[in-house]
XYZ file of C-alpha atoms in Angstrom:
385
model
C -45.238 -72.602 -141.893
C -43.988 -76.311 -140.984
C -47.445 -78.256 -140.325
C -48.474 -79.258 -137.787
C -48.424 -76.210 -136.050
C -48.627 -76.053 -132.214
C -51.899 -74.098 -131.038
C -53.572 -73.114 -127.530
C -56.323 -71.721 -126.774
C -57.543 -69.726 -124.051
C -61.055 -69.862 -121.848
C -61.905 -66.309 -123.731
C -62.114 -68.175 -127.203
C -64.612 -70.466 -126.305
C -66.879 -68.150 -124.924
C -66.366 -65.512 -127.881
C -67.657 -68.520 -129.568
C -70.528 -69.189 -127.401
C -69.734 -72.912 -127.620
C -70.488 -73.260 -131.239
C -69.195 -76.212 -132.827
C -71.211 -76.708 -135.620
C -69.772 -77.075 -139.093
C -70.140 -73.431 -140.268
C -68.380 -72.093 -136.882
C -65.093 -71.084 -136.290
C -64.477 -74.060 -133.919
C -65.604 -76.446 -136.954
C -63.389 -74.729 -138.989
C -60.722 -75.270 -136.371
C -61.662 -79.121 -136.048
C -61.223 -79.213 -139.589
C -57.507 -77.885 -139.568
C -56.568 -80.363 -137.116
C -58.140 -83.479 -139.426
C -56.244 -82.259 -142.494
C -52.762 -82.221 -139.898
C -52.064 -78.513 -139.788
C -53.339 -77.872 -136.443
C -52.202 -79.691 -133.068
C -54.302 -78.484 -130.494
C -53.169 -78.031 -126.781
C -55.727 -76.917 -123.873
C -54.873 -76.584 -120.635
C -56.464 -78.234 -117.651
C -57.593 -74.508 -116.067
C -58.695 -74.049 -119.210
C -61.194 -76.970 -119.640
C -62.275 -76.190 -116.162
C -63.073 -72.827 -116.962
C -65.156 -73.549 -119.896
C -67.169 -75.645 -118.234
C -67.822 -73.479 -115.062
C -68.715 -70.791 -118.147
C -70.767 -72.908 -119.583
C -72.949 -73.972 -116.569
C -73.309 -70.226 -115.581
C -74.337 -69.380 -119.404
C -76.759 -72.511 -119.589
C -78.298 -70.994 -116.513
C -79.155 -67.883 -117.735
C -80.519 -69.605 -121.171
C -83.228 -71.512 -119.563
C -83.738 -68.466 -117.107
C -84.667 -66.314 -120.204
C -86.731 -69.793 -121.833
C -88.452 -69.847 -118.503
C -89.473 -66.176 -118.806
C -90.441 -66.248 -122.241
C -93.013 -68.986 -121.544
C -94.163 -67.082 -118.718
C -95.055 -63.479 -120.071
C -96.734 -66.069 -123.308
C -99.254 -67.265 -120.549
C -100.215 -63.692 -119.235
C -101.206 -63.278 -122.934
C -103.690 -66.559 -123.726
C -104.457 -68.746 -121.369
C -101.987 -71.847 -120.825
C -104.891 -74.363 -121.794
C -105.256 -72.529 -124.802
C -101.911 -72.428 -125.663
C -101.687 -76.352 -125.082
C -103.952 -76.460 -127.984
C -101.706 -74.965 -130.470
C -98.380 -76.061 -131.484
C -96.690 -73.811 -128.761
C -97.624 -76.737 -126.659
C -94.104 -78.537 -127.579
C -92.697 -75.436 -125.436
C -93.943 -76.179 -122.091
C -91.826 -79.476 -121.092
C -88.725 -77.402 -120.696
C -85.673 -79.121 -119.602
C -84.077 -78.428 -116.188
C -80.740 -76.346 -115.479
C -78.962 -79.582 -115.147
C -80.146 -81.548 -117.943
C -79.004 -78.527 -120.440
C -75.251 -78.417 -118.718
C -75.109 -81.837 -118.615
C -75.917 -81.677 -122.861
C -73.250 -78.900 -123.402
C -70.073 -79.762 -121.371
C -70.523 -83.231 -122.943
C -70.955 -81.939 -126.420
C -67.724 -79.961 -125.474
C -66.139 -83.357 -124.121
C -67.226 -84.581 -127.577
C -64.956 -81.806 -129.922
C -61.977 -82.129 -127.383
C -62.098 -86.068 -128.320
C -62.196 -85.230 -131.991
C -59.929 -82.186 -132.059
C -57.495 -85.116 -130.264
C -57.070 -82.058 -128.216
C -54.211 -82.612 -125.674
C -54.703 -81.198 -122.260
C -51.974 -79.823 -120.223
C -52.189 -80.895 -116.066
C -50.000 -78.958 -113.830
C -47.110 -81.350 -112.915
C -43.760 -79.616 -112.226
C -44.955 -76.368 -111.510
C -43.654 -74.685 -108.187
C -45.397 -71.461 -106.627
C -41.991 -69.632 -106.181
C -41.617 -67.838 -109.548
C -45.347 -67.278 -109.238
C -45.293 -65.874 -106.039
C -41.986 -63.546 -107.239
C -44.509 -62.095 -110.053
C -47.426 -62.052 -107.664
C -45.385 -59.450 -105.786
C -43.486 -57.319 -108.165
C -47.167 -56.965 -110.348
C -45.327 -58.792 -113.429
C -47.775 -60.029 -116.310
C -50.707 -61.561 -115.659
C -50.417 -59.968 -111.886
C -50.458 -56.082 -114.254
C -53.797 -55.333 -112.372
C -52.892 -55.013 -109.000
C -56.801 -54.855 -108.286
C -57.161 -57.817 -110.230
C -54.384 -59.773 -108.982
C -55.765 -62.426 -106.936
C -57.903 -63.804 -110.219
C -54.694 -64.357 -112.442
C -53.563 -67.074 -110.227
C -54.675 -69.215 -112.985
C -53.505 -67.196 -115.798
C -50.119 -67.485 -113.874
C -49.791 -71.221 -113.341
C -51.097 -71.990 -117.235
C -48.274 -69.233 -118.293
C -45.453 -71.218 -116.397
C -46.664 -74.731 -117.585
C -45.986 -73.649 -121.614
C -42.973 -72.214 -120.449
C -41.931 -75.487 -119.240
C -43.695 -77.370 -122.221
C -42.396 -75.293 -124.309
C -39.301 -74.228 -124.733
C -36.781 -71.738 -126.325
C -37.199 -73.929 -130.933
C -40.233 -75.070 -129.724
C -42.942 -73.268 -131.081
C -46.520 -72.279 -129.656
C -49.133 -70.097 -131.194
C -51.341 -68.995 -128.474
C -54.703 -67.711 -129.019
C -56.161 -65.584 -126.623
C -57.980 -61.606 -125.969
C -56.703 -61.502 -122.695
C -53.443 -58.940 -122.632
C -52.220 -59.706 -119.473
C -51.989 -63.675 -120.831
C -50.685 -62.442 -123.792
C -47.857 -60.375 -121.853
C -46.766 -62.769 -119.956
C -45.559 -64.692 -122.728
C -44.367 -62.127 -125.867
C -41.457 -62.037 -123.632
C -40.272 -65.325 -124.905
C -39.422 -65.679 -128.426
C -41.383 -69.689 -129.050
C -44.143 -68.182 -128.596
C -46.593 -65.745 -131.004
C -49.941 -64.894 -129.612
C -52.659 -63.665 -130.760
C -56.423 -62.655 -130.199
C -58.704 -64.333 -132.467
C -58.535 -67.739 -134.478
C -59.512 -65.876 -137.694
C -56.217 -64.089 -137.631
C -54.508 -67.680 -137.337
C -56.101 -68.775 -140.359
C -55.263 -65.876 -142.380
C -51.917 -66.821 -141.626
C -52.292 -70.314 -142.754
C -54.005 -69.353 -145.827
C -51.671 -66.703 -147.277
C -49.649 -69.213 -149.097
C -52.841 -70.576 -151.033
C -52.898 -69.662 -154.592
C -56.464 -68.517 -153.851
C -55.950 -65.555 -151.566
C -54.339 -63.431 -153.782
C -57.499 -64.200 -155.869
C -59.973 -62.834 -152.903
C -57.907 -59.731 -151.811
C -58.217 -58.946 -155.969
C -62.111 -59.624 -155.936
C -63.011 -57.584 -152.803
C -60.552 -54.725 -154.580
C -62.127 -54.785 -157.443
C -66.082 -55.795 -156.037
C -66.587 -53.525 -153.546
C -69.937 -52.057 -154.421
C -71.514 -55.611 -154.757
C -69.838 -56.626 -151.580
C -71.183 -53.657 -149.708
C -75.217 -54.300 -151.431
C -74.968 -57.844 -150.017
C -73.591 -57.163 -146.560
C -76.067 -53.873 -146.626
C -78.984 -56.818 -147.319
C -78.071 -58.786 -144.568
C -78.275 -56.148 -142.103
C -81.541 -55.417 -143.759
C -83.106 -58.248 -143.175
C -81.482 -59.601 -139.664
C -83.179 -59.208 -136.589
C -80.766 -56.755 -134.809
C -80.377 -56.900 -131.217
C -80.998 -53.335 -129.654
C -79.883 -52.846 -125.850
C -81.300 -49.952 -124.193
C -79.968 -50.424 -120.682
C -77.170 -49.077 -119.024
C -74.127 -50.952 -117.030
C -71.858 -49.411 -114.587
C -69.195 -50.859 -113.421
C -71.272 -51.758 -109.780
C -73.494 -53.812 -111.853
C -76.172 -50.659 -111.751
C -78.633 -50.816 -114.507
C -80.275 -48.329 -115.880
C -81.980 -47.613 -119.251
C -84.832 -49.154 -120.926
C -85.834 -52.923 -121.142
C -86.768 -52.798 -124.677
C -90.729 -54.103 -125.422
C -90.219 -53.238 -129.178
C -87.379 -52.440 -131.228
C -86.673 -51.368 -135.037
C -83.880 -50.513 -137.317
C -84.952 -47.703 -138.709
C -81.885 -46.367 -141.024
C -78.545 -47.736 -141.472
C -75.925 -45.657 -143.113
C -72.100 -45.094 -144.321
C -71.913 -48.699 -144.480
C -68.256 -49.347 -144.591
C -66.557 -53.269 -145.331
C -63.126 -54.246 -145.416
C -62.142 -57.549 -145.867
C -60.502 -58.933 -142.202
C -59.103 -62.258 -142.670
C -59.576 -65.366 -145.071
C -60.465 -68.387 -143.128
C -60.709 -71.407 -144.972
C -60.281 -72.476 -148.653
C -61.709 -75.669 -150.294
C -62.226 -77.040 -153.350
C -64.637 -74.433 -154.917
C -65.018 -72.177 -152.091
C -63.956 -70.183 -149.300
C -65.126 -68.829 -146.130
C -63.718 -65.276 -145.529
C -64.585 -62.893 -142.981
C -65.021 -59.063 -143.121
C -64.726 -56.190 -140.907
C -67.731 -53.669 -140.882
C -69.110 -49.916 -139.478
C -72.053 -48.644 -139.904
C -74.480 -45.639 -138.031
C -78.297 -47.418 -137.146
C -81.045 -45.110 -136.590
C -83.117 -47.484 -133.959
C -86.198 -46.542 -132.096
C -87.546 -48.703 -129.387
C -90.587 -48.708 -126.730
C -91.220 -49.540 -123.232
C -93.916 -49.503 -121.043
C -92.936 -48.810 -117.212
C -94.977 -51.125 -115.491
C -92.369 -50.397 -111.624
C -93.972 -46.445 -112.192
C -97.724 -47.663 -113.214
C -100.455 -46.642 -111.364
C -102.453 -50.305 -110.142
C -105.929 -50.833 -109.350
C -106.251 -53.413 -106.601
C -110.025 -53.796 -106.654
C -110.182 -54.304 -110.837
C -106.848 -56.192 -110.196
C -105.625 -54.126 -113.567
C -103.680 -51.345 -114.559
C -105.410 -47.541 -114.520
C -102.115 -46.587 -115.933
C -98.580 -47.157 -117.352
C -95.684 -44.775 -118.540
C -95.385 -45.616 -122.283
C -91.483 -44.312 -123.232
C -90.915 -44.185 -127.385
C -87.485 -43.513 -127.609
C -84.831 -42.858 -130.475
C -80.931 -43.866 -130.478
C -78.182 -43.240 -132.925
C -75.058 -45.817 -133.098
C -71.663 -46.406 -134.424
C -71.151 -49.540 -134.642
C -68.250 -51.969 -135.247
C -68.688 -55.546 -135.928
C -67.603 -58.370 -138.034
C -69.219 -60.361 -141.208
C -68.421 -63.827 -142.103
C -68.989 -64.364 -145.988
C -69.227 -67.813 -148.136
C -67.586 -67.382 -151.547
C -67.871 -69.992 -154.479
C -65.272 -69.609 -157.025
C -63.901 -71.084 -160.298
C -60.678 -71.198 -161.683
C -60.875 -69.425 -165.397
C -57.086 -68.764 -166.635
C -55.985 -66.201 -166.405
C -59.044 -64.857 -163.407
C -60.874 -66.419 -160.754
C -64.784 -65.816 -160.836
C -66.077 -65.451 -157.134
C -70.080 -65.197 -155.910
C -71.354 -64.914 -152.713
C -73.130 -67.596 -151.453
C -74.234 -65.768 -148.203
C -73.799 -63.730 -145.278
C -73.843 -63.817 -141.704
C -73.433 -60.550 -139.500
C -72.574 -60.892 -135.753
C -74.150 -57.669 -134.315
C -75.568 -55.957 -131.442
C -76.655 -52.235 -130.487
C -75.651 -51.139 -126.953
C -74.361 -48.952 -124.606
C -71.230 -49.295 -126.513
C -71.913 -48.451 -129.547
C -74.332 -45.733 -128.441
C -73.876 -42.286 -129.241
C -77.069 -40.640 -129.034
C -80.430 -40.958 -127.103
C -83.855 -38.936 -127.225
C -86.720 -40.385 -124.986
C -89.883 -38.564 -126.533
C -91.206 -35.963 -124.203
C -91.489 -38.955 -121.656
C -92.057 -36.798 -118.409
C -94.567 -34.372 -120.051
C -96.367 -36.911 -121.519
C -96.472 -39.349 -118.839
C -97.822 -37.029 -116.630
C -100.524 -36.018 -119.109
C -101.275 -39.100 -119.574
C -101.646 -39.809 -115.986
C -103.802 -37.502 -114.961
C -106.515 -38.158 -118.279
C -105.923 -41.822 -116.488
C -106.518 -40.795 -113.571
C -109.701 -38.502 -114.090
C -111.341 -41.384 -116.602
C -111.004 -43.987 -113.513
C -112.806 -41.722 -110.995
C -115.442 -39.934 -113.258
C -116.620 -44.146 -113.457
């Protein structure tokens, strides 16, 4: 590669990273490549505004979850009692506007650190875009949603104007329609993840081949390190099901536990960064998870308006089986020892969530029979008193 290479990031890349710009994040690695002169970053003003809109929307949700947790805590222990503990620090939650402003400021500062070139929409005409719109050409290939693709079409037109034949641009996006609209032009190289780009950059490093050898000859050790991290992690289990219309069913678990992790497979996916004595790599994993979840259905409970308490609340014990594909990030330390390298694993980070996409089986432990029996016992006991 002739450095610096020109790189364009789509909105979905920032959203997938959850706006994490810390030093050890994928966006943190990107900043280091920019600082070292290997990458020149381009964004559209549309991407910038879309990311800011997503930040505001997700900040709303984050603050809501904090507020809900505080309300739930107060149901268990009186606020005046909690105020006398270290939890009092949680009482002064910032406003939604404050959190939005702080996150947007951090994003602005990150783009400044990256010396990002923000492309505007000047010089773009509607004729070509409208022709693609009525012809169903990418990114308007999905006719049901094509009206939402106008921002993408504007960006595609701008990129083609700024990067004519002979001027290469690497486009990072997981939007297939957006990439398809650029694939017909030889000057655009499209990838789905930042890790794919990092791996290409590092292929020329002399340590790359040694890392591949290490994974080939130390599979058992690497497997064990990933398994230990998974077993120590608090893996999120989502028992709800959401259809295309947004209807939510299933179980909003009060408590979950991963009972067993089996059939774990680990494969080197990308070498993200190589520095002096250190390397960050991404591994692609798959595993079977047996999990337990419990749920108290207060919506179906029986409320005693006189005593101001529930007489009966149905309880569900649920067992699920999941087949999950996920990624883990490994930080390696190494020393050059002629003729070989000596490697060790410094840390492992896993990004995994078990939900309806990974769930292959669910067993609810006799919910109706148990609930009816418990309900009858509770009502009988209540009337007896």
